């Protein structure tokens, strides 16, 4: 039974890498390359080195990946390192030999930049969500995320990619390329964060009321959401109050507002955005 599960996991990992490679290849070859949009990461650095010193791009990518893999591979663990090597090989094959089979977009440069960001972000998000990477700057990204888990992967990618794109624009004095590069980075990181965190986003209600038990009971009865009751005190009046904490989906928040208005019209409601909700009734780890 365990061997069967092991083989299924291997097939699943390979399938994710294949699909991710196709998406990344579409962004790179079918949109960015034809439109002349700059790329970030190790490939972007390799392109800069080629234009400055005529170093072959493929050789530069390999040479830069070797020290990054050795240093950050140890930091991130053997399993992640091996997964990344697998993903790097498969996605590279899909980018070079499969994505080129699709039609090339020859339209507006702005649309090409947007599509580059969307497809590249989707491909990268699938790789990261499967506990892997495509090497290069991905090693740096995951190492930083391991040290600072409070920073989203999309934000880390944005900063690193911005540095590469800005350096390229500065060296070659290509303002248009810099602008399109920033557009690509914005959409790439937005798609990554939306897929990796936004699918489980919701809202959190903080309700300050004199009828905490009643409101919690009605919320549970009407929409099936549990709440947490906290004790509070008004800083001005010194009056003891209940604070009801309730996490819910975006759709359920409208019903909660109605419930609070009917149960205690004088209640004080604060609605907060929850980037991700994990636990009973929501996504489970």
XYZ file of N, CA and C in Angstrom:
855
model
N 0.835 -1.204 0.000
C 0.000 0.000 0.000
C 0.868 1.252 0.000
N 1.923 1.262 0.858
C 2.780 2.426 0.941
C 3.548 2.653 -0.351
N 3.950 1.540 -1.017
C 4.654 1.689 -2.283
C 3.750 2.330 -3.326
N 2.453 1.916 -3.300
C 1.502 2.496 -4.238
C 1.336 3.986 -4.022
N 1.248 4.392 -2.737
C 1.127 5.817 -2.422
C 2.388 6.567 -2.834
N 3.544 5.919 -2.664
C 4.814 6.554 -3.028
C 4.874 6.819 -4.526
N 4.472 5.840 -5.323
C 4.490 6.016 -6.777
C 3.484 7.073 -7.217
N 2.333 7.115 -6.563
C 1.332 8.128 -6.903
C 1.874 9.526 -6.624
N 2.606 9.664 -5.523
C 3.191 10.963 -5.190
C 4.243 11.367 -6.223
N 5.041 10.422 -6.689
C 6.041 10.714 -7.705
C 5.378 11.176 -8.996
N 4.326 10.461 -9.406
C 3.604 10.823 -10.632
C 2.960 12.197 -10.478
N 2.383 12.444 -9.299
C 1.752 13.744 -9.044
C 2.779 14.870 -9.114
N 3.949 14.667 -8.503
C 5.000 15.694 -8.520
C 5.464 15.983 -9.947
N 5.640 14.940 -10.721
C 6.078 15.115 -12.109
C 5.014 15.857 -12.913
N 3.751 15.503 -12.690
C 2.656 16.163 -13.405
C 2.609 17.651 -13.072
N 2.802 17.997 -11.803
C 2.828 19.410 -11.401
C 3.964 20.133 -12.098
N 5.136 19.492 -12.154
C 6.292 20.114 -12.816
C 6.041 20.313 -14.306
N 5.390 19.339 -14.932
C 5.091 19.438 -16.367
C 4.143 20.603 -16.634
N 3.063 20.670 -15.868
C 2.080 21.742 -16.051
C 2.716 23.104 -15.755
N 3.498 23.168 -14.669
C 4.162 24.423 -14.314
C 5.135 24.860 -15.395
N 5.881 23.891 -15.940
C 6.828 24.207 -17.004
C 6.154 24.772 -18.237
N 4.979 24.235 -18.567
C 4.234 24.735 -19.726
C 3.805 26.181 -19.497
N 3.249 26.467 -18.307
C 2.826 27.835 -17.993
C 4.011 28.804 -18.022
N 5.113 28.402 -17.410
C 6.286 29.261 -17.379
C 6.856 29.464 -18.781
N 6.837 28.395 -19.580
C 7.317 28.492 -20.953
C 6.457 29.407 -21.801
N 5.135 29.342 -21.604
C 4.236 30.230 -22.347
C 4.558 31.690 -22.035
N 4.771 31.982 -20.749
C 5.100 33.356 -20.384
C 6.421 33.810 -20.970
N 7.410 32.900 -20.976
C 8.753 33.263 -21.423
C 8.856 33.361 -22.936
N 8.496 32.283 -23.627
C 8.703 32.220 -25.078
C 7.581 32.876 -25.880
N 6.354 32.591 -25.493
C 5.221 32.980 -26.332
C 4.762 34.420 -26.117
N 5.226 35.049 -25.036
C 4.840 36.434 -24.779
C 6.057 37.338 -24.567
N 6.912 37.020 -23.581
C 8.013 37.923 -23.217
C 9.069 38.035 -24.306
N 9.506 36.902 -24.846
C 10.612 36.912 -25.806
C 10.270 37.708 -27.060
N 9.101 37.468 -27.607
C 8.707 38.135 -28.841
C 8.522 39.631 -28.629
N 7.996 40.004 -27.454
C 7.723 41.415 -27.178
C 8.958 42.156 -26.672
N 10.037 41.431 -26.411
C 11.241 42.074 -25.906
C 11.136 42.539 -24.475
N 10.296 41.873 -23.693
C 10.145 42.227 -22.278
C 11.275 41.590 -21.468
N 11.822 42.309 -20.506
C 12.925 41.761 -19.702
C 12.431 40.702 -18.730
N 13.307 39.787 -18.377
C 12.999 38.752 -17.407
C 13.841 38.966 -16.165
N 13.375 38.457 -15.047
C 14.076 38.627 -13.782
C 14.699 37.305 -13.353
N 15.173 37.255 -12.131
C 15.768 36.039 -11.600
C 17.127 35.748 -12.205
N 17.547 34.494 -12.107
C 18.835 34.080 -12.638
C 18.894 34.254 -14.151
N 17.788 33.978 -14.835
C 17.761 34.163 -16.286
C 17.964 35.622 -16.654
N 17.387 36.525 -15.869
C 17.578 37.942 -16.123
C 19.018 38.372 -15.916
N 19.654 37.832 -14.856
C 21.070 38.139 -14.619
C 21.934 37.586 -15.741
N 21.618 36.357 -16.191
C 22.383 35.747 -17.281
C 22.269 36.581 -18.557
N 21.101 37.144 -18.795
C 20.902 37.986 -19.970
C 21.745 39.259 -19.882
N 21.818 39.822 -18.680
C 22.657 41.012 -18.478
C 24.124 40.686 -18.734
N 24.602 39.558 -18.198
C 25.993 39.152 -18.393
C 26.300 38.898 -19.863
N 25.317 38.358 -20.579
C 25.511 38.092 -22.007
C 25.673 39.401 -22.781
N 24.835 40.378 -22.440
C 24.893 41.648 -23.155
C 26.144 42.451 -22.800
N 26.661 42.249 -21.589
C 27.856 42.983 -21.172
C 29.159 42.295 -21.580
N 29.208 40.971 -21.340
C 30.475 40.251 -21.525
C 30.385 39.113 -22.551
N 29.209 38.961 -23.196
C 28.989 37.920 -24.208
C 29.183 36.510 -23.638
N 28.863 36.345 -22.375
C 28.878 35.010 -21.766
C 27.598 34.291 -22.177
N 27.688 33.080 -22.706
C 26.482 32.336 -23.107
C 25.477 32.244 -21.964
N 24.210 32.476 -22.282
C 23.171 32.522 -21.251
C 23.058 31.193 -20.517
N 23.033 30.088 -21.277
C 22.907 28.776 -20.638
C 24.046 28.483 -19.692
N 25.265 28.808 -20.108
C 26.427 28.588 -19.246
C 26.351 29.445 -17.988
N 25.919 30.696 -18.142
C 25.804 31.586 -16.986
C 24.771 31.078 -15.989
N 23.644 30.568 -16.501
C 22.602 30.028 -15.621
C 23.135 28.841 -14.827
N 23.832 27.937 -15.513
C 24.381 26.760 -14.837
C 25.413 27.159 -13.791
N 26.316 28.061 -14.156
C 27.371 28.476 -13.228
C 26.796 29.164 -11.988
N 25.744 29.967 -12.181
C 25.134 30.648 -11.038
C 24.333 29.687 -10.168
N 23.759 28.652 -10.780
C 22.950 27.707 -10.013
C 23.791 26.807 -9.122
N 25.024 26.521 -9.540
C 25.868 25.598 -8.764
C 26.131 26.119 -7.355
N 26.692 27.331 -7.181
C 26.919 27.807 -5.798
C 25.624 28.043 -5.026
N 24.575 28.497 -5.727
C 23.293 28.710 -5.050
C 22.728 27.390 -4.529
N 22.834 26.336 -5.353
C 22.324 25.027 -4.949
C 23.111 24.470 -3.769
N 24.428 24.632 -3.802
C 25.267 24.105 -2.716
C 24.982 24.831 -1.402
N 24.949 26.152 -1.457
C 24.777 26.936 -0.229
C 23.362 26.848 0.325
N 22.382 27.164 -0.507
C 21.010 27.203 -0.017
C 20.396 25.816 0.078
N 20.934 24.850 -0.686
C 20.436 23.485 -0.580
C 20.644 22.925 0.810
N 21.769 23.212 1.416
C 22.038 22.772 2.784
C 21.102 23.449 3.774
N 20.844 24.707 3.539
C 19.991 25.461 4.452
C 18.546 24.981 4.414
N 18.077 24.613 3.223
C 16.671 24.258 3.043
C 16.396 22.770 3.159
N 17.440 21.959 3.241
C 17.241 20.535 3.454
C 17.376 19.708 2.193
N 17.705 18.419 2.404
C 17.963 17.503 1.293
C 16.731 17.273 0.431
N 15.571 17.099 1.086
C 14.346 16.808 0.335
C 13.995 17.960 -0.608
N 14.036 19.172 -0.086
C 13.716 20.333 -0.920
C 14.719 20.467 -2.061
N 15.992 20.203 -1.770
C 17.022 20.305 -2.791
C 16.765 19.302 -3.927
N 16.479 18.058 -3.577
C 16.225 17.028 -4.600
C 14.953 17.340 -5.384
N 13.916 17.807 -4.692
C 12.686 18.199 -5.381
C 12.950 19.327 -6.369
N 13.807 20.262 -5.958
C 14.119 21.404 -6.816
C 14.903 20.989 -8.051
N 15.829 20.048 -7.881
C 16.582 19.542 -9.034
C 15.643 18.884 -10.026
N 14.718 18.077 -9.517
C 13.729 17.434 -10.387
C 12.892 18.475 -11.124
N 12.388 19.463 -10.372
C 11.550 20.500 -10.989
C 12.333 21.314 -12.004
N 13.593 21.616 -11.701
C 14.426 22.395 -12.607
C 14.612 21.681 -13.939
N 14.894 20.380 -13.882
C 15.112 19.605 -15.104
C 13.829 19.511 -15.930
N 12.721 19.182 -15.276
C 11.461 18.983 -16.000
C 10.935 20.294 -16.574
N 10.923 21.346 -15.759
C 10.402 22.620 -16.265
C 11.286 23.182 -17.383
N 12.593 22.989 -17.275
C 13.491 23.455 -18.337
C 13.200 22.737 -19.643
N 12.934 21.439 -19.551
C 12.598 20.675 -20.758
C 11.295 21.173 -21.355
N 10.279 21.407 -20.500
C 8.988 21.863 -21.000
C 9.108 23.257 -21.617
N 9.941 24.107 -21.027
C 10.115 25.462 -21.546
C 10.786 25.447 -22.915
N 11.834 24.639 -23.048
C 12.629 24.644 -24.285
C 12.016 23.844 -25.421
N 11.264 22.785 -25.097
C 10.832 21.872 -26.153
C 9.317 21.747 -26.324
N 8.546 22.206 -25.357
C 7.083 22.076 -25.468
C 6.421 23.430 -25.667
N 6.812 24.414 -24.866
C 6.183 25.737 -24.969
C 6.365 26.343 -26.356
N 7.499 26.038 -27.005
C 7.762 26.610 -28.333
C 6.819 26.068 -29.391
N 6.078 25.013 -29.072
C 5.134 24.440 -30.031
C 3.836 25.246 -30.093
N 3.586 26.087 -29.111
C 2.373 26.895 -29.072
C 2.566 28.165 -29.907
N 1.466 28.749 -30.377
C 1.571 29.981 -31.182
C 2.191 31.117 -30.381
N 2.938 31.959 -31.053
C 3.592 33.099 -30.426
C 2.692 34.327 -30.540
N 2.525 35.043 -29.421
C 1.701 36.245 -29.427
C 2.507 37.408 -30.014
N 1.936 38.093 -31.001
C 2.629 39.180 -31.676
C 1.862 40.500 -31.580
N 1.024 40.605 -30.575
C 0.202 41.801 -30.432
C 0.840 42.871 -29.571
N -0.005 43.558 -28.814
C 0.415 44.694 -28.003
C 1.443 44.291 -26.951
N 2.463 45.130 -26.761
C 3.534 44.824 -25.818
C 3.040 44.832 -24.374
N 2.117 45.715 -24.071
C 1.559 45.771 -22.723
C 0.824 44.479 -22.374
N -0.010 43.996 -23.306
C -0.717 42.737 -23.081
C 0.255 41.574 -22.946
N 1.338 41.623 -23.694
C 2.353 40.572 -23.594
C 2.984 40.564 -22.206
N 3.258 41.755 -21.662
C 3.841 41.846 -20.322
C 2.882 41.320 -19.267
N 1.602 41.668 -19.402
C 0.598 41.191 -18.447
C 0.479 39.674 -18.495
N 0.395 39.121 -19.708
C 0.276 37.665 -19.858
C 1.530 36.949 -19.359
N 2.691 37.566 -19.558
C 3.930 36.988 -19.037
C 3.853 36.847 -17.524
N 3.405 37.901 -16.856
C 3.276 37.855 -15.410
C 2.260 36.838 -14.938
N 1.121 36.757 -15.631
C 0.068 35.818 -15.236
C 0.518 34.367 -15.380
N 1.040 34.016 -16.548
C 1.459 32.631 -16.775
C 2.657 32.255 -15.902
N 3.634 33.143 -15.788
C 4.812 32.855 -14.975
C 4.439 32.735 -13.499
N 3.548 33.605 -13.029
C 3.112 33.534 -11.639
C 2.375 32.251 -11.334
N 1.526 31.805 -12.264
C 0.790 30.559 -12.079
C 1.741 29.373 -12.014
N 2.697 29.328 -12.931
C 3.659 28.233 -12.939
C 4.496 28.192 -11.676
N 4.999 29.343 -11.245
C 5.816 29.399 -10.037
C 5.022 29.046 -8.786
N 3.767 29.487 -8.711
C 2.937 29.194 -7.544
C 2.708 27.692 -7.397
N 2.438 27.008 -8.504
C 2.222 25.560 -8.452
C 3.476 24.843 -7.958
N 4.638 25.309 -8.401
C 5.896 24.703 -7.963
C 6.098 24.900 -6.465
N 5.929 26.120 -5.989
C 6.141 26.415 -4.573
C 5.136 25.676 -3.691
N 3.884 25.619 -4.119
C 2.854 24.947 -3.327
C 3.108 23.454 -3.208
N 3.874 22.900 -4.130
C 4.183 21.471 -4.096
C 5.492 21.204 -3.357
N 6.000 22.203 -2.639
C 7.200 22.017 -1.845
C 8.467 21.908 -2.648
N 8.537 22.632 -3.763
C 9.706 22.550 -4.622
C 10.038 23.940 -5.148
N 11.005 24.011 -6.074
C 11.366 25.263 -6.708
C 12.057 24.937 -8.030
N 12.402 25.970 -8.770
C 13.110 25.763 -10.039
C 14.557 26.241 -9.936
N 15.100 26.262 -8.718
C 16.493 26.649 -8.522
C 16.696 28.140 -8.678
N 17.955 28.546 -8.801
C 18.267 29.952 -9.000
C 17.766 30.820 -7.860
N 17.057 31.896 -8.205
C 16.535 32.814 -7.206
C 15.491 32.154 -6.307
N 14.911 31.043 -6.772
C 13.945 30.340 -5.927
C 14.601 29.852 -4.643
N 15.858 29.421 -4.734
C 16.583 29.009 -3.529
C 16.716 30.186 -2.568
N 17.069 31.337 -3.101
C 17.212 32.534 -2.271
C 15.868 32.903 -1.655
N 14.802 32.832 -2.465
C 13.464 33.172 -1.991
C 13.052 32.279 -0.830
N 13.207 30.965 -0.995
C 12.780 30.032 0.037
C 13.658 30.136 1.283
N 14.950 30.459 1.099
C 15.836 30.632 2.251
C 15.402 31.848 3.076
N 15.065 32.948 2.391
C 14.585 34.141 3.087
C 13.258 33.863 3.775
N 12.362 33.127 3.064
C 11.057 32.797 3.639
C 11.205 31.902 4.863
N 12.205 31.005 4.848
C 12.451 30.139 6.005
C 12.908 30.951 7.212
N 13.696 32.011 6.952
C 14.165 32.881 8.025
C 13.095 33.871 8.461
N 12.291 34.338 7.487
C 11.245 35.328 7.771
C 9.906 34.828 7.236
N 9.280 33.861 7.916
C 8.004 33.326 7.431
C 6.876 34.342 7.420
N 7.075 35.484 8.110
C 6.051 36.527 8.110
C 5.965 37.242 6.779
N 7.014 37.118 5.959
C 7.019 37.722 4.623
C 6.450 36.730 3.623
N 5.488 37.163 2.812
C 4.924 36.265 1.805
C 5.946 36.020 0.705
N 5.832 34.866 0.065
C 6.759 34.513 -1.011
C 6.648 35.519 -2.150
N 5.427 35.960 -2.433
C 5.239 36.931 -3.508
C 6.001 38.224 -3.257
N 5.991 38.705 -2.016
C 6.699 39.950 -1.691
C 8.212 39.768 -1.827
N 8.716 38.609 -1.388
C 10.160 38.347 -1.510
C 10.559 38.291 -2.982
N 9.761 37.597 -3.785
C 10.033 37.502 -5.218
C 10.013 38.884 -5.855
N 9.064 39.716 -5.439
C 8.944 41.056 -6.006
C 10.232 41.858 -5.786
N 10.765 41.834 -4.547
C 11.969 42.609 -4.237
C 13.163 42.100 -5.023
N 13.364 40.773 -5.046
C 14.513 40.199 -5.753
C 14.416 40.461 -7.259
N 13.234 40.265 -7.828
C 13.069 40.486 -9.261
C 13.199 41.963 -9.622
N 12.707 42.820 -8.744
C 12.826 44.266 -8.994
C 14.295 44.673 -9.086
N 15.126 44.114 -8.206
C 16.549 44.449 -8.222
C 17.174 44.073 -9.564
N 16.847 42.861 -10.068
C 17.421 42.400 -11.334
C 16.934 43.251 -12.500
N 15.620 43.489 -12.561
C 15.057 44.273 -13.666
C 15.573 45.709 -13.620
N 15.627 46.293 -12.433
C 16.127 47.663 -12.297
C 17.595 47.754 -12.719
N 18.384 46.744 -12.358
C 19.794 46.729 -12.745
C 19.937 46.677 -14.261
N 19.115 45.845 -14.908
C 19.163 45.755 -16.365
C 18.771 47.056 -17.029
N 17.700 47.682 -16.540
C 17.270 48.950 -17.108
C 18.284 50.053 -16.900
N 18.956 50.012 -15.727
C 19.957 51.027 -15.429
C 21.199 50.869 -16.301
N 21.646 49.640 -16.482
C 22.854 49.387 -17.263
C 22.675 49.730 -18.736
N 21.492 49.380 -19.275
C 21.278 49.561 -20.711
C 20.425 50.791 -21.034
N 20.053 51.536 -19.990
C 19.306 52.776 -20.163
C 18.058 52.572 -21.028
N 17.353 51.493 -20.739
C 16.131 51.157 -21.473
C 14.946 51.360 -20.529
N 14.398 52.574 -20.556
C 13.311 52.908 -19.638
C 12.067 52.083 -19.916
N 11.734 51.884 -21.198
C 10.554 51.094 -21.549
C 10.667 49.668 -21.017
N 11.853 49.067 -21.169
C 12.054 47.703 -20.683
C 11.885 47.642 -19.172
N 12.373 48.660 -18.472
C 12.233 48.707 -17.022
C 10.768 48.758 -16.617
N 9.988 49.574 -17.315
C 8.561 49.706 -16.996
C 7.824 48.391 -17.245
N 8.064 47.782 -18.398
C 7.403 46.509 -18.698
C 7.867 45.413 -17.745
N 9.137 45.465 -17.341
C 9.632 44.495 -16.369
C 8.918 44.617 -15.039
N 8.668 45.852 -14.602
C 7.947 46.071 -13.348
C 6.498 45.590 -13.449
N 5.901 45.766 -14.614
C 4.533 45.273 -14.825
C 4.499 43.751 -14.711
N 5.500 43.090 -15.314
C 5.580 41.630 -15.233
C 5.726 41.185 -13.788
N 6.616 41.842 -13.052
C 6.855 41.473 -11.660
C 5.589 41.644 -10.833
N 4.871 42.756 -11.055
C 3.657 43.016 -10.282
C 2.631 41.905 -10.477
N 2.348 41.569 -11.731
C 1.340 40.538 -11.997
C 1.830 39.166 -11.554
N 3.125 38.893 -11.733
C 3.676 37.598 -11.319
C 3.504 37.392 -9.816
N 3.908 38.375 -9.014
C 3.816 38.233 -7.567
C 2.373 38.282 -7.073
N 1.524 39.072 -7.734
C 0.112 39.138 -7.343
C -0.567 37.790 -7.572
N -0.294 37.162 -8.711
C -0.874 35.854 -9.009
C -0.361 34.805 -8.028
N 0.943 34.849 -7.727
C 1.509 33.887 -6.781
C 0.855 33.997 -5.408
N 0.752 35.208 -4.888
C 0.152 35.401 -3.567
C -1.329 35.038 -3.567
N -2.023 35.353 -4.660
C -3.455 35.050 -4.728
C -3.691 33.554 -4.732
N -2.890 32.825 -5.503
C -3.056 31.369 -5.584
C -2.607 30.693 -4.298
N -1.457 31.119 -3.753
C -0.889 30.448 -2.592
C -1.579 30.805 -1.280
N -2.107 32.030 -1.174
C -2.723 32.475 0.070
C -4.186 32.882 -0.101
N -4.507 33.450 -1.256
C -5.834 34.036 -1.437
C -6.956 33.044 -1.581
N -6.649 31.786 -1.979
C -7.707 30.802 -2.148
C -8.403 30.496 -0.822
N -7.708 30.724 0.285
C -8.267 30.433 1.598
C -8.448 31.714 2.407
N -8.560 32.830 1.708
C -8.733 34.091 2.414
C -10.147 34.203 2.945
N -10.303 35.038 3.922
C -11.630 35.240 4.496
C -11.649 36.551 5.255
N -12.549 36.641 6.217
C -12.649 37.840 7.032
C -12.739 37.447 8.503
N -12.392 38.382 9.356
C -12.486 38.163 10.790
C -13.275 39.310 11.400
N -14.256 38.958 12.219
C -15.101 39.947 12.872
C -14.720 40.060 14.342
N -14.508 41.285 14.790
C -14.321 41.591 16.205
C -15.553 42.366 16.656
N -16.316 41.788 17.541
C -17.599 42.379 17.954
C -17.529 42.717 19.435
N -17.626 43.991 19.744
C -17.637 44.446 21.141
C -19.096 44.677 21.519
N -19.580 43.937 22.512
C -21.008 43.932 22.807
C -21.267 43.597 24.272
N -22.484 43.880 24.718
C -22.920 43.463 26.053
C -23.598 42.094 26.005
N -23.825 41.593 24.786
C -24.566 40.333 24.637
C -23.726 39.327 23.846
N -22.535 39.065 24.339
C -21.605 38.188 23.646
C -22.135 36.781 23.451
N -22.699 36.175 24.509
C -23.206 34.805 24.397
C -24.352 34.714 23.399
N -25.213 35.708 23.400
C -26.360 35.695 22.477
C -25.895 35.807 21.034
N -24.978 36.717 20.753
C -24.479 36.891 19.391
C -23.737 35.647 18.925
N -22.878 35.087 19.788
C -22.152 33.867 19.419
C -23.116 32.729 19.133
N -24.171 32.619 19.927
C -25.151 31.551 19.726
C -25.912 31.701 18.430
N -26.301 32.922 18.090
C -27.040 33.164 16.853
C -26.149 32.921 15.633
N -24.885 33.336 15.707
C -23.945 33.089 14.602
C -23.789 31.594 14.372
N -23.648 30.846 15.455
C -23.501 29.390 15.346
C -24.756 28.760 14.760
N -25.925 29.247 15.198
C -27.196 28.671 14.740
C -27.486 29.007 13.283
N -27.202 30.239 12.867
C -27.600 30.701 11.533
C -26.612 30.324 10.435
N -25.321 30.407 10.713
C -24.345 30.137 9.645
C -23.362 29.027 10.003
N -23.508 28.447 11.193
C -22.672 27.311 11.547
C -21.223 27.652 11.833
N -20.971 28.862 12.314
C -19.610 29.269 12.645
C -19.458 29.431 14.153
N -18.415 28.826 14.702
C -18.124 29.006 16.106
C -17.416 30.324 16.336
N -17.424 30.774 17.568
C -16.797 32.049 17.931
C -15.966 31.867 19.190
N -15.137 32.833 19.447
C -14.354 32.859 20.676
C -14.765 34.087 21.487
N -15.065 33.866 22.768
C -15.487 34.959 23.638
C -14.309 35.438 24.477
N -14.065 36.735 24.441
C -13.014 37.355 25.231
C -13.646 38.391 26.154
N -12.971 38.649 27.260
C -13.457 39.672 28.180
C -12.740 40.986 27.902
N -13.477 42.070 27.890
C -12.908 43.384 27.640
C -13.461 44.432 28.588
N -12.845 45.591 28.567
C -13.298 46.694 29.415
C -13.142 47.999 28.646
N -14.167 48.792 28.644
C -14.117 50.089 27.982
C -13.102 51.006 28.648
N -12.217 51.612 27.871
C -11.172 52.453 28.462
C -11.735 53.749 29.051
N -12.855 54.200 28.515
C -13.449 55.461 29.006
C -14.448 55.209 30.122
N -15.358 54.265 29.897
C -16.414 54.006 30.884
C -15.983 53.014 31.962
N -14.991 52.178 31.642
C -14.587 51.147 32.596
C -15.582 50.005 32.677
N -16.541 49.958 31.749
C -17.598 48.939 31.775
C -17.086 47.623 31.214
N -17.468 46.516 31.875
C -17.111 45.183 31.402
C -17.921 44.850 30.149
N -17.229 44.361 29.113
C -17.883 44.031 27.845
C -17.386 42.689 27.334
N -18.140 42.121 26.395
C -17.724 40.901 25.708
C -17.112 41.276 24.366
N -16.082 40.531 23.989
C -15.495 40.675 22.661
C -15.627 39.326 21.953
N -16.422 39.318 20.897
C -16.658 38.084 20.143
C -15.727 38.075 18.931
N -14.917 37.031 18.830
C -13.986 36.868 17.709
C -14.508 35.745 16.818
N -14.739 36.057 15.532
C -15.300 35.060 14.620
C -14.637 35.160 13.253
N -14.051 34.050 12.779
C -13.487 33.972 11.430
C -14.529 33.361 10.506
N -14.644 33.904 9.313
C -15.670 33.421 8.388
C -15.234 33.690 6.957
N -16.022 33.182 6.016
C -15.753 33.445 4.608
C -16.283 34.828 4.242
N -15.900 35.290 3.048
C -16.362 36.606 2.608
C -17.878 36.659 2.482
N -18.474 35.574 1.999
C -19.923 35.539 1.806
C -20.665 35.547 3.144
N -20.101 34.882 4.151
C -20.770 34.776 5.444
C -20.740 36.080 6.232
N -19.806 36.967 5.900
C -19.689 38.206 6.658
C -20.955 39.059 6.540
N -21.594 39.049 5.393
C -22.823 39.829 5.214
C -23.909 39.354 6.182
N -24.031 38.028 6.342
C -25.035 37.487 7.266
C -24.680 37.835 8.708
N -23.393 37.812 9.032
C -22.987 38.153 10.396
C -23.341 39.598 10.724
N -23.161 40.496 9.780
C -23.524 41.903 9.998
C -25.012 42.035 10.288
N -25.827 41.282 9.538
C -27.273 41.327 9.778
C -27.617 40.782 11.157
N -26.947 39.692 11.533
C -27.210 39.073 12.837
C -26.888 40.038 13.976
N -25.747 40.705 13.873
C -25.318 41.631 14.922
C -26.286 42.808 15.024
N -26.719 43.312 13.887
C -27.631 44.457 13.873
C -28.947 44.130 14.555
N -29.430 42.890 14.363
C -30.708 42.502 14.960
C -30.552 42.132 16.432
N -29.450 41.466 16.780
C -29.260 40.977 18.146
C -28.856 42.089 19.107
N -27.931 42.948 18.682
C -27.483 44.050 19.526
C -27.124 45.247 18.646
N -28.088 46.119 18.371
C -27.846 47.283 17.498
C -26.744 48.205 18.004
N -26.445 48.163 19.297
C -25.421 49.046 19.854
C -24.027 48.421 19.827
N -23.904 47.220 19.296
C -22.610 46.543 19.266
C -21.637 47.278 18.354
N -20.361 47.162 18.686
C -19.292 47.783 17.898
C -18.622 46.681 17.082
N -18.636 46.808 15.753
C -18.136 45.750 14.857
C -16.914 46.237 14.088
N -15.858 45.429 14.105
C -14.662 45.678 13.305
C -14.463 44.479 12.383
N -14.397 44.741 11.077
C -14.208 43.672 10.089
C -12.787 43.760 9.556
N -12.046 42.671 9.677
C -10.654 42.618 9.251
C -10.487 41.629 8.101
N -9.560 41.910 7.204
C -9.225 40.983 6.135
C -8.300 39.907 6.682
N -8.623 38.650 6.408
C -7.784 37.526 6.815
C -7.181 36.909 5.561
N -5.871 37.076 5.386
C -5.220 36.576 4.177
C -5.344 35.078 4.019
N -5.383 34.351 5.141
C -5.526 32.903 5.091
C -6.138 32.442 6.399
N -7.102 31.518 6.322
C -7.745 30.973 7.505
C -7.537 29.468 7.496
N -6.904 28.957 8.540
C -6.601 27.534 8.642
C -7.181 26.994 9.930
N -7.829 25.835 9.863
C -8.386 25.224 11.062
C -9.728 24.574 10.785
N -10.408 24.185 11.834
C -11.669 23.484 11.692
C -12.706 24.346 10.959
N -13.311 23.774 9.939
C -14.271 24.515 9.147
C -13.660 25.247 7.977
N -12.312 25.336 7.957
C -11.593 25.987 6.866
C -10.569 24.998 6.330
N -9.575 25.510 5.656
C -8.517 24.653 5.132
C -7.742 24.027 6.274
N -7.400 22.747 6.150
C -6.610 22.050 7.145
C -5.187 21.896 6.651
N -4.223 22.020 7.569
C -2.820 21.885 7.197
C -2.525 20.426 6.806
